[in-house]
Amino acid sequence: MGIFDWSLGQFLKEAASSSPTPGGGSVAALTGALAASMAAMVANLTLGKEKFQEVAPDMERIRREAEETLEAMGKLMEADMEAFNTYMEALRLPKNTPEEKSFRQQKMQEALRRATEVPLEIAGRCFKVLELALEAARKGNEMAVSDAGVAGHLAWAALQAALLNVDINLPYFKDEELAAQFRAQRENLMEKGREVWERVVTAVQEKMIK
Amino acid sequence: MGIFDWSLGQFLKEAASSSPTPGGGSVAALTGALAASMAAMVANLTLGKEKFQEVAPDMERIRREAEETLEAMGKLMEADMEAFNTYMEALRLPKNTPEEKSFRQQKMQEALRRATEVPLEIAGRCFKVLELALEAARKGNEMAVSDAGVAGHLAWAALQAALLNVDINLPYFKDEELAAQFRAQRENLMEKGREVWERVVTAVQEKMIK
């Protein structure tokens, strides 16, 4: 059973509980998926209308890319939970001898790397959704422009939420070069994300009927 | 069957489709519920730990209020879909005679009012979640501070997303006094929301291990 088979109630209950998964990373990915669903909806509410015939190829692409992103977010939710569980397993390894200590340390560092790569990928996918939201706001049916705005707000929040799950890991990296690489990716996504989000807000405001 | 019985996949698929519900308002409410689940998780990860005994009553309250908010969001998701459907029904009423036109107009205005009150209530609940996120970030277990941050980002995005669903309705109000009232509520929530969100971001940054 995949994560998308869970009921909303079950997911919310597990997220609220003290069990560590699903945690912030998975919740960020689900929010990114909700944002993608809104971008797809704008495309669907634009397609098939004569008035918007010219942008039909763009809308077909937005819909396809939004649906792909939505599916990818499901996989990333599962990957985030798995990464966390792997880290917890490493944490529980024995540490009685120097060899055991060293092996445990290595496993923890590997798990930490994975637990950082996954939210970075979630944030990258959220950036993609921001771009789709911007295009949907600019070219899509103005009757659905608020939904493009919802996609933008949610994708930007999910991007920032995912990056918090990068931030909490970085201080624990032994490999400082790797940490610096991840930090640079983080900064880049944050900066680009803010830019596109601001453009979405402007595009939505300009297009909304006053 | 309530909305929380839907699977994640089913909800995302329906949201992405051209069927008008669930739309932006319901998606905003679900995001608010996800934010509430994260505030509850921070409380759950703080309770029962000796180090945090002093804040246990606060954490009990945060958990209870977050869970109440989460349940309320489910009801608001359903109310949002119902309000939209009522508006669509009014839109389809006959308009052949002056009497029919006047009756249709009245029904549309009533539906519009409901379709504006519901997202305003969603935004108000999101503001509550922002306050819970702030308290969780400040007083909760620092190991879960990123989750308090996730709660803050998601609640702020959901608040703004809900208010977009107010904005799209306001130009269609015949009763300008009522529109002005709703606009004032909207401005107030936006302003207060931004303030608390900024405090959450600061609290999370200060508490996160560097």
CSV table of C-alpha atoms in Angstrom, one decimal:
chain,number,residue,atom,x,y,z
A,1,MET,CA,0.0,0.0,0.0
A,2,GLY,CA,1.5,3.3,-1.0
A,3,ILE,CA,1.2,6.5,1.0
A,4,PHE,CA,-1.5,7.9,-1.3
A,5,ASP,CA,-3.8,5.0,-0.2
A,6,TRP,CA,-3.8,6.4,3.3
A,7,SER,CA,-6.9,8.3,4.3
A,8,LEU,CA,-6.6,12.0,5.1
A,9,GLY,CA,-7.7,11.3,8.6
A,10,GLN,CA,-5.1,8.5,9.1
A,11,PHE,CA,-2.3,10.7,7.7
A,12,LEU,CA,-3.2,13.7,9.9
A,13,LYS,CA,-3.5,11.5,13.0
A,14,GLU,CA,-0.1,9.9,12.4
A,15,ALA,CA,1.5,13.2,11.6
A,16,ALA,CA,0.1,14.7,14.9
A,17,SER,CA,1.3,11.8,17.0
A,18,SER,CA,4.7,11.5,18.7
A,19,SER,CA,5.7,8.8,16.3
A,20,PRO,CA,8.5,10.4,14.3
A,21,THR,CA,7.0,9.6,10.8
A,22,PRO,CA,5.4,11.1,8.9
A,23,GLY,CA,7.2,14.3,10.0
A,24,GLY,CA,7.9,17.7,8.6
A,25,GLY,CA,9.6,16.5,5.4
A,26,SER,CA,6.6,14.3,4.4
A,27,VAL,CA,4.1,17.0,5.3
A,28,ALA,CA,6.1,19.4,3.2
A,29,ALA,CA,6.0,17.0,0.3
A,30,LEU,CA,2.2,16.5,0.6
A,31,THR,CA,1.7,20.3,0.7
A,32,GLY,CA,3.8,20.4,-2.5
A,33,ALA,CA,1.6,17.8,-4.0
A,34,LEU,CA,-1.5,19.8,-3.1
A,35,ALA,CA,0.1,22.9,-4.7
A,36,ALA,CA,0.7,20.8,-7.9
A,37,SER,CA,-2.9,19.6,-7.9
A,38,MET,CA,-4.0,23.3,-7.9
A,39,ALA,CA,-1.7,24.1,-10.9
A,40,ALA,CA,-3.2,21.1,-12.7
A,41,MET,CA,-6.7,22.3,-11.9
A,42,VAL,CA,-6.1,25.7,-13.5
A,43,ALA,CA,-4.8,24.0,-16.6
A,44,ASN,CA,-7.9,21.7,-16.7
A,45,LEU,CA,-10.2,24.8,-16.2
A,46,THR,CA,-8.5,26.5,-19.2
A,47,LEU,CA,-8.3,23.6,-21.6
A,48,GLY,CA,-11.2,23.0,-24.0
A,49,LYS,CA,-12.2,26.7,-24.0
A,50,GLU,CA,-12.1,28.5,-27.3
A,51,LYS,CA,-11.0,31.7,-25.7
A,52,PHE,CA,-7.9,30.0,-24.5
A,53,GLN,CA,-7.1,28.0,-27.6
A,54,GLU,CA,-3.7,29.7,-28.1
A,55,VAL,CA,-2.4,28.6,-24.7
A,56,ALA,CA,-3.7,25.0,-25.0
A,57,PRO,CA,-0.3,23.5,-25.6
A,58,ASP,CA,1.1,25.4,-22.5
A,59,MET,CA,-1.8,24.1,-20.5
A,60,GLU,CA,-1.3,20.6,-21.7
A,61,ARG,CA,2.3,20.8,-20.6
A,62,ILE,CA,1.5,22.4,-17.2
A,63,ARG,CA,-1.0,19.7,-16.5
A,64,ARG,CA,1.4,16.9,-17.4
A,65,GLU,CA,4.3,18.4,-15.4
A,66,ALA,CA,2.0,19.1,-12.4
A,67,GLU,CA,0.7,15.5,-12.5
A,68,GLU,CA,4.3,14.1,-12.7
A,69,THR,CA,5.3,16.3,-9.8
A,70,LEU,CA,2.4,15.2,-7.8
A,71,GLU,CA,3.3,11.5,-8.3
A,72,ALA,CA,7.0,12.3,-7.5
A,73,MET,CA,5.9,13.9,-4.2
A,74,GLY,CA,4.2,10.6,-3.1
A,75,LYS,CA,7.5,8.8,-3.7
A,76,LEU,CA,9.4,11.5,-1.8
A,77,MET,CA,7.0,11.3,1.2
A,78,GLU,CA,7.9,7.6,1.4
A,79,ALA,CA,11.6,8.3,0.9
A,80,ASP,CA,11.5,10.8,3.7
A,81,MET,CA,9.9,8.4,6.1
A,82,GLU,CA,12.4,5.6,5.1
A,83,ALA,CA,15.4,8.0,5.5
A,84,PHE,CA,14.3,8.9,9.0
A,85,ASN,CA,13.8,5.3,10.0
A,86,THR,CA,17.2,4.4,8.6
A,87,TYR,CA,18.7,7.1,10.8
A,88,MET,CA,16.9,5.8,13.9
A,89,GLU,CA,18.2,2.3,13.2
A,90,ALA,CA,21.8,3.6,12.9
A,91,LEU,CA,21.3,5.5,16.2
A,92,ARG,CA,20.4,2.2,17.9
A,93,LEU,CA,23.6,0.3,16.7
A,94,PRO,CA,25.9,-0.9,19.5
A,95,LYS,CA,28.8,1.4,20.5
A,96,ASN,CA,30.8,-0.8,22.9
A,97,THR,CA,34.1,-1.1,21.0
A,98,PRO,CA,36.0,1.4,18.9
A,99,GLU,CA,35.1,-0.7,15.8
A,100,GLU,CA,31.4,-0.6,16.7
A,101,LYS,CA,31.6,3.1,17.4
A,102,SER,CA,33.2,3.8,14.1
A,103,PHE,CA,30.7,1.6,12.2
A,104,ARG,CA,27.8,3.3,13.9
A,105,GLN,CA,29.2,6.7,13.1
A,106,GLN,CA,29.6,5.8,9.4
A,107,LYS,CA,26.0,4.5,9.2
A,108,MET,CA,24.7,7.6,10.9
A,109,GLN,CA,26.5,9.9,8.5
A,110,GLU,CA,25.2,7.9,5.5
A,111,ALA,CA,21.6,8.1,6.9
A,112,LEU,CA,22.1,11.8,7.6
A,113,ARG,CA,23.1,12.4,4.0
A,114,ARG,CA,20.0,10.6,2.7
A,115,ALA,CA,17.8,12.5,5.2
A,116,THR,CA,19.1,15.7,3.7
A,117,GLU,CA,19.1,14.8,0.0
A,118,VAL,CA,15.4,13.9,0.2
A,119,PRO,CA,14.1,17.3,1.6
A,120,LEU,CA,16.4,19.1,-0.9
A,121,GLU,CA,14.7,17.2,-3.7
A,122,ILE,CA,11.3,18.0,-2.2
A,123,ALA,CA,12.3,21.7,-2.2
A,124,GLY,CA,13.5,21.4,-5.8
A,125,ARG,CA,10.2,19.9,-6.9
A,126,CYS,CA,8.3,22.7,-5.0
A,127,PHE,CA,10.3,25.2,-7.0
A,128,LYS,CA,9.1,23.5,-10.2
A,129,VAL,CA,5.5,23.9,-8.9
A,130,LEU,CA,6.1,27.6,-8.3
A,131,GLU,CA,7.1,27.9,-11.9
A,132,LEU,CA,4.0,26.1,-13.0
A,133,ALA,CA,1.9,28.3,-10.7
A,134,LEU,CA,3.4,31.4,-12.3
A,135,GLU,CA,2.7,30.3,-15.8
A,136,ALA,CA,-0.8,29.1,-14.8
A,137,ALA,CA,-1.5,32.5,-13.2
A,138,ARG,CA,-0.3,34.4,-16.3
A,139,LYS,CA,-1.7,32.4,-19.1
A,140,GLY,CA,-4.6,30.4,-17.5
A,141,ASN,CA,-8.3,31.1,-17.2
A,142,GLU,CA,-8.7,34.2,-15.1
A,143,MET,CA,-11.7,32.6,-13.4
A,144,ALA,CA,-9.2,30.2,-11.8
A,145,VAL,CA,-6.5,32.7,-11.0
A,146,SER,CA,-7.1,32.4,-7.2
A,147,ASP,CA,-6.3,28.7,-7.6
A,148,ALA,CA,-3.0,29.5,-9.3
A,149,GLY,CA,-2.3,31.8,-6.3
A,150,VAL,CA,-3.2,29.0,-3.9
A,151,ALA,CA,-0.7,26.8,-5.8
A,152,GLY,CA,2.0,29.5,-5.4
A,153,HIS,CA,1.5,30.1,-1.7
A,154,LEU,CA,1.4,26.4,-0.9
A,155,ALA,CA,4.5,25.6,-3.0
A,156,TRP,CA,6.5,28.4,-1.4
A,157,ALA,CA,5.6,27.3,2.1
A,158,ALA,CA,6.4,23.7,1.3
A,159,LEU,CA,9.7,24.7,-0.2
A,160,GLN,CA,10.6,26.6,3.0
A,161,ALA,CA,9.3,23.8,5.2
A,162,ALA,CA,11.4,21.2,3.3
A,163,LEU,CA,14.5,23.4,3.7
A,164,LEU,CA,14.0,23.5,7.5
A,165,ASN,CA,14.5,19.7,7.3
A,166,VAL,CA,17.8,20.4,5.6
A,167,ASP,CA,18.8,23.0,8.2
A,168,ILE,CA,18.3,20.7,11.2
A,169,ASN,CA,20.7,18.1,9.7
A,170,LEU,CA,23.6,20.3,8.5
A,171,PRO,CA,25.3,20.9,11.9
A,172,TYR,CA,25.8,17.1,12.3
A,173,PHE,CA,27.8,16.5,9.1
A,174,LYS,CA,31.4,15.4,9.6
A,175,ASP,CA,32.1,16.0,5.9
A,176,GLU,CA,32.2,19.8,5.9
A,177,GLU,CA,32.6,20.0,2.1
A,178,LEU,CA,29.4,18.0,1.6
A,179,ALA,CA,27.6,20.2,4.2
A,180,ALA,CA,28.8,23.3,2.3
A,181,GLN,CA,27.5,21.9,-1.0
A,182,PHE,CA,24.1,21.2,0.5
A,183,ARG,CA,24.1,24.6,2.1
A,184,ALA,CA,24.7,26.2,-1.3
A,185,GLN,CA,21.8,24.3,-2.8
A,186,ARG,CA,19.6,25.4,0.0
A,187,GLU,CA,20.5,29.0,-0.4
A,188,ASN,CA,19.9,28.9,-4.1
A,189,LEU,CA,16.5,27.2,-3.8
A,190,MET,CA,15.4,29.8,-1.1
A,191,GLU,CA,16.5,32.7,-3.2
A,192,LYS,CA,15.0,31.5,-6.5
A,193,GLY,CA,11.8,30.4,-4.7
A,194,ARG,CA,11.2,33.8,-3.1
A,195,GLU,CA,11.6,35.5,-6.5
A,196,VAL,CA,9.1,33.3,-8.3
A,197,TRP,CA,6.7,33.4,-5.4
A,198,GLU,CA,6.7,37.2,-5.5
A,199,ARG,CA,6.0,37.1,-9.2
A,200,VAL,CA,3.1,34.7,-8.6
A,201,VAL,CA,1.6,37.1,-6.1
A,202,THR,CA,1.9,40.0,-8.5
A,203,ALA,CA,0.5,38.1,-11.4
A,204,VAL,CA,-2.5,37.0,-9.4
A,205,GLN,CA,-3.2,40.5,-8.0
A,206,GLU,CA,-3.0,42.0,-11.5
A,207,LYS,CA,-5.3,39.5,-13.0
A,208,MET,CA,-7.9,39.3,-10.3
A,209,ILE,CA,-11.2,41.2,-11.1
A,210,LYS,CA,-11.4,44.2,-8.9
B,1,MET,CA,-18.4,9.3,4.6
B,2,GLY,CA,-16.6,12.4,5.8
B,3,ILE,CA,-13.9,14.2,3.8
B,4,PHE,CA,-11.2,12.7,6.2
B,5,ASP,CA,-12.2,9.2,4.9
B,6,TRP,CA,-11.0,10.1,1.4
B,7,SER,CA,-7.6,8.7,0.5
B,8,LEU,CA,-4.8,11.2,-0.2
B,9,GLY,CA,-4.7,10.0,-3.8
B,10,GLN,CA,-8.4,10.4,-4.3
B,11,PHE,CA,-8.3,14.0,-2.8
B,12,LEU,CA,-5.3,15.0,-4.9
B,13,LYS,CA,-6.9,13.6,-8.1
B,14,GLU,CA,-10.2,15.4,-7.5
B,15,ALA,CA,-8.5,18.6,-6.6
B,16,ALA,CA,-6.4,18.4,-9.8
B,17,SER,CA,-9.4,17.7,-12.0
B,18,SER,CA,-11.6,20.3,-13.7
B,19,SER,CA,-14.5,19.5,-11.3
B,20,PRO,CA,-14.8,22.7,-9.2
B,21,THR,CA,-14.7,20.9,-5.8
B,22,PRO,CA,-12.5,20.4,-3.9
B,23,GLY,CA,-11.1,23.8,-4.9
B,24,GLY,CA,-8.7,26.4,-3.4
B,25,GLY,CA,-10.7,26.9,-0.2
B,26,SER,CA,-10.8,23.2,0.7
B,27,VAL,CA,-7.1,22.8,-0.2
B,28,ALA,CA,-6.3,25.8,2.1
B,29,ALA,CA,-8.3,24.2,4.9
B,30,LEU,CA,-6.4,20.8,4.5
B,31,THR,CA,-3.1,22.7,4.5
B,32,GLY,CA,-4.2,24.4,7.8
B,33,ALA,CA,-5.0,20.9,9.2
B,34,LEU,CA,-1.6,19.7,8.2
B,35,ALA,CA,-0.1,22.7,10.0
B,36,ALA,CA,-2.2,21.9,13.1
B,37,SER,CA,-1.0,18.3,13.0
B,38,MET,CA,2.6,19.6,13.1
B,39,ALA,CA,1.9,21.8,16.1
B,40,ALA,CA,0.3,18.8,17.9
B,41,MET,CA,3.4,16.7,17.0
B,42,VAL,CA,5.7,19.2,18.7
B,43,ALA,CA,3.5,19.1,21.8
B,44,ASN,CA,3.5,15.3,21.8
B,45,LEU,CA,7.3,15.2,21.4
B,46,THR,CA,7.7,17.6,24.4
B,47,LEU,CA,5.2,15.9,26.8
B,48,GLY,CA,6.4,13.2,29.1
B,49,LYS,CA,10.0,14.5,29.1
B,50,GLU,CA,11.3,15.5,32.5
B,51,LYS,CA,13.4,18.4,31.0
B,52,PHE,CA,10.1,20.0,29.8
B,53,GLN,CA,8.0,19.3,32.9
B,54,GLU,CA,7.4,23.0,33.5
B,55,VAL,CA,5.7,23.6,30.1
B,56,ALA,CA,3.6,20.4,30.2
B,57,PRO,CA,0.4,22.2,30.8
B,58,ASP,CA,1.1,24.5,27.9
B,59,MET,CA,1.8,21.5,25.7
B,60,GLU,CA,-1.4,19.8,26.8
B,61,ARG,CA,-3.3,22.9,25.8
B,62,ILE,CA,-1.4,23.2,22.4
B,63,ARG,CA,-2.2,19.6,21.6
B,64,ARG,CA,-5.8,19.9,22.5
B,65,GLU,CA,-6.3,23.1,20.6
B,66,ALA,CA,-4.4,21.8,17.6
B,67,GLU,CA,-6.6,18.7,17.5
B,68,GLU,CA,-9.7,20.7,17.8
B,69,THR,CA,-8.6,23.0,14.9
B,70,LEU,CA,-7.7,19.9,12.9
B,71,GLU,CA,-11.2,18.6,13.3
B,72,ALA,CA,-12.7,22.0,12.5
B,73,MET,CA,-10.7,22.1,9.3
B,74,GLY,CA,-12.4,18.9,8.1
B,75,LYS,CA,-15.8,20.4,8.6
B,76,LEU,CA,-14.7,23.6,6.9
B,77,MET,CA,-13.5,21.6,3.9
B,78,GLU,CA,-16.9,20.1,3.5
B,79,ALA,CA,-18.6,23.5,4.1
B,80,ASP,CA,-16.4,25.1,1.4
B,81,MET,CA,-17.5,22.4,-1.2
B,82,GLU,CA,-21.1,22.8,-0.2
B,83,ALA,CA,-21.0,26.6,-0.5
B,84,PHE,CA,-19.5,26.3,-3.9
B,85,ASN,CA,-22.2,23.8,-5.0
B,86,THR,CA,-24.9,26.1,-3.7
B,87,TYR,CA,-23.6,29.0,-5.7
B,88,MET,CA,-23.5,26.8,-8.9
B,89,GLU,CA,-27.1,25.8,-8.2
B,90,ALA,CA,-28.2,29.4,-7.9
B,91,LEU,CA,-26.3,30.2,-11.1
B,92,ARG,CA,-28.4,27.6,-12.9
B,93,LEU,CA,-31.8,29.0,-11.8
B,94,PRO,CA,-34.1,30.3,-14.6
B,95,LYS,CA,-34.0,33.9,-15.5
B,96,ASN,CA,-36.8,34.4,-18.0
B,97,THR,CA,-39.1,36.8,-16.0
B,98,PRO,CA,-38.2,39.8,-13.8
B,99,GLU,CA,-39.4,37.7,-10.8
B,100,GLU,CA,-37.1,34.8,-11.7
B,101,LYS,CA,-34.2,37.2,-12.3
B,102,SER,CA,-34.7,38.8,-8.9
B,103,PHE,CA,-35.1,35.4,-7.1
B,104,ARG,CA,-31.9,34.1,-8.8
B,105,GLN,CA,-30.0,37.3,-7.9
B,106,GLN,CA,-31.0,36.9,-4.3
B,107,LYS,CA,-30.0,33.2,-4.1
B,108,MET,CA,-26.7,34.0,-5.8
B,109,GLN,CA,-26.0,36.8,-3.3
B,110,GLU,CA,-26.8,34.5,-0.3
B,111,ALA,CA,-24.5,31.8,-1.8
B,112,LEU,CA,-21.8,34.3,-2.3
B,113,ARG,CA,-22.0,35.4,1.3
B,114,ARG,CA,-21.6,31.8,2.5
B,115,ALA,CA,-18.8,31.2,0.0
B,116,THR,CA,-16.9,34.1,1.6
B,117,GLU,CA,-17.7,33.4,5.2
B,118,VAL,CA,-16.3,29.9,5.0
B,119,PRO,CA,-12.8,30.9,3.7
B,120,LEU,CA,-12.7,33.7,6.3
B,121,GLU,CA,-13.3,31.2,9.0
B,122,ILE,CA,-10.6,29.0,7.5
B,123,ALA,CA,-8.2,31.9,7.6
B,124,GLY,CA,-9.2,32.6,11.2
B,125,ARG,CA,-8.4,29.0,12.2
B,126,CYS,CA,-5.1,29.2,10.3
B,127,PHE,CA,-4.3,32.3,12.5
B,128,LYS,CA,-5.0,30.2,15.5
B,129,VAL,CA,-2.5,27.6,14.2
B,130,LEU,CA,0.1,30.3,13.7
B,131,GLU,CA,-0.2,31.2,17.4
B,132,LEU,CA,0.1,27.5,18.4
B,133,ALA,CA,3.2,27.2,16.1
B,134,LEU,CA,4.8,30.2,17.8
B,135,GLU,CA,4.2,28.9,21.3
B,136,ALA,CA,5.4,25.4,20.2
B,137,ALA,CA,8.6,26.9,18.7
B,138,ARG,CA,9.3,28.9,21.8
B,139,LYS,CA,8.4,26.5,24.6
B,140,GLY,CA,8.6,23.0,22.9
B,141,ASN,CA,11.3,20.4,22.6
B,142,GLU,CA,14.1,22.0,20.5
B,143,MET,CA,14.6,18.6,18.8
B,144,ALA,CA,11.2,19.3,17.1
B,145,VAL,CA,11.7,23.0,16.4
B,146,SER,CA,11.8,22.5,12.7
B,147,ASP,CA,8.3,20.9,12.9
B,148,ALA,CA,7.1,24.0,14.7
B,149,GLY,CA,8.5,26.0,11.7
B,150,VAL,CA,6.8,23.7,9.2
B,151,ALA,CA,3.5,24.4,11.1
B,152,GLY,CA,4.2,28.1,10.8
B,153,HIS,CA,5.0,28.2,7.1
B,154,LEU,CA,2.0,26.0,6.2
B,155,ALA,CA,-0.5,27.9,8.4
B,156,TRP,CA,0.7,31.2,6.9
B,157,ALA,CA,0.4,29.9,3.4
B,158,ALA,CA,-3.0,28.4,4.1
B,159,LEU,CA,-4.2,31.7,5.6
B,160,GLN,CA,-3.2,33.6,2.5
B,161,ALA,CA,-4.7,30.9,0.2
B,162,ALA,CA,-8.0,31.1,2.1
B,163,LEU,CA,-8.1,34.9,1.8
B,164,LEU,CA,-7.6,34.7,-2.0
B,165,ASN,CA,-10.9,32.8,-2.0
B,166,VAL,CA,-12.4,35.8,-0.2
B,167,ASP,CA,-10.8,38.3,-2.7
B,168,ILE,CA,-12.4,36.6,-5.7
B,169,ASN,CA,-15.9,37.0,-4.3
B,170,LEU,CA,-15.8,40.6,-3.0
B,171,PRO,CA,-16.3,42.4,-6.3
B,172,TYR,CA,-19.6,40.5,-6.8
B,173,PHE,CA,-21.3,41.7,-3.6
B,174,LYS,CA,-24.4,44.0,-4.2
B,175,ASP,CA,-24.3,44.9,-0.4
B,176,GLU,CA,-21.3,47.1,-0.3
B,177,GLU,CA,-21.5,47.5,3.5
B,178,LEU,CA,-21.2,43.7,3.9
B,179,ALA,CA,-18.3,43.6,1.4
B,180,ALA,CA,-16.6,46.4,3.4
B,181,GLN,CA,-17.0,44.4,6.6
B,182,PHE,CA,-15.5,41.2,5.0
B,183,ARG,CA,-12.7,43.3,3.5
B,184,ALA,CA,-11.8,44.7,6.9
B,185,GLN,CA,-11.8,41.2,8.4
B,186,ARG,CA,-9.5,40.1,5.6
B,187,GLU,CA,-7.1,42.9,6.1
B,188,ASN,CA,-6.9,42.3,9.8
B,189,LEU,CA,-6.2,38.6,9.4
B,190,MET,CA,-3.5,39.3,6.8
B,191,GLU,CA,-1.8,41.8,9.0
B,192,LYS,CA,-1.9,39.8,12.2
B,193,GLY,CA,-1.0,36.6,10.3
B,194,ARG,CA,2.2,38.1,8.8
B,195,GLU,CA,3.3,39.4,12.2
B,196,VAL,CA,2.9,36.0,14.0
B,197,TRP,CA,4.5,34.2,11.0
B,198,GLU,CA,7.6,36.5,11.2
B,199,ARG,CA,7.8,35.7,14.9
B,200,VAL,CA,7.7,32.0,14.2
B,201,VAL,CA,10.5,32.3,11.7
B,202,THR,CA,12.6,34.2,14.2
B,203,ALA,CA,11.9,31.8,17.1
B,204,VAL,CA,12.8,28.8,15.0
B,205,GLN,CA,16.0,30.3,13.7
B,206,GLU,CA,17.1,31.3,17.2
B,207,LYS,CA,16.4,27.9,18.7
B,208,MET,CA,17.9,25.8,15.9
B,209,ILE,CA,21.2,24.2,16.7
B,210,LYS,CA,23.9,25.9,14.5
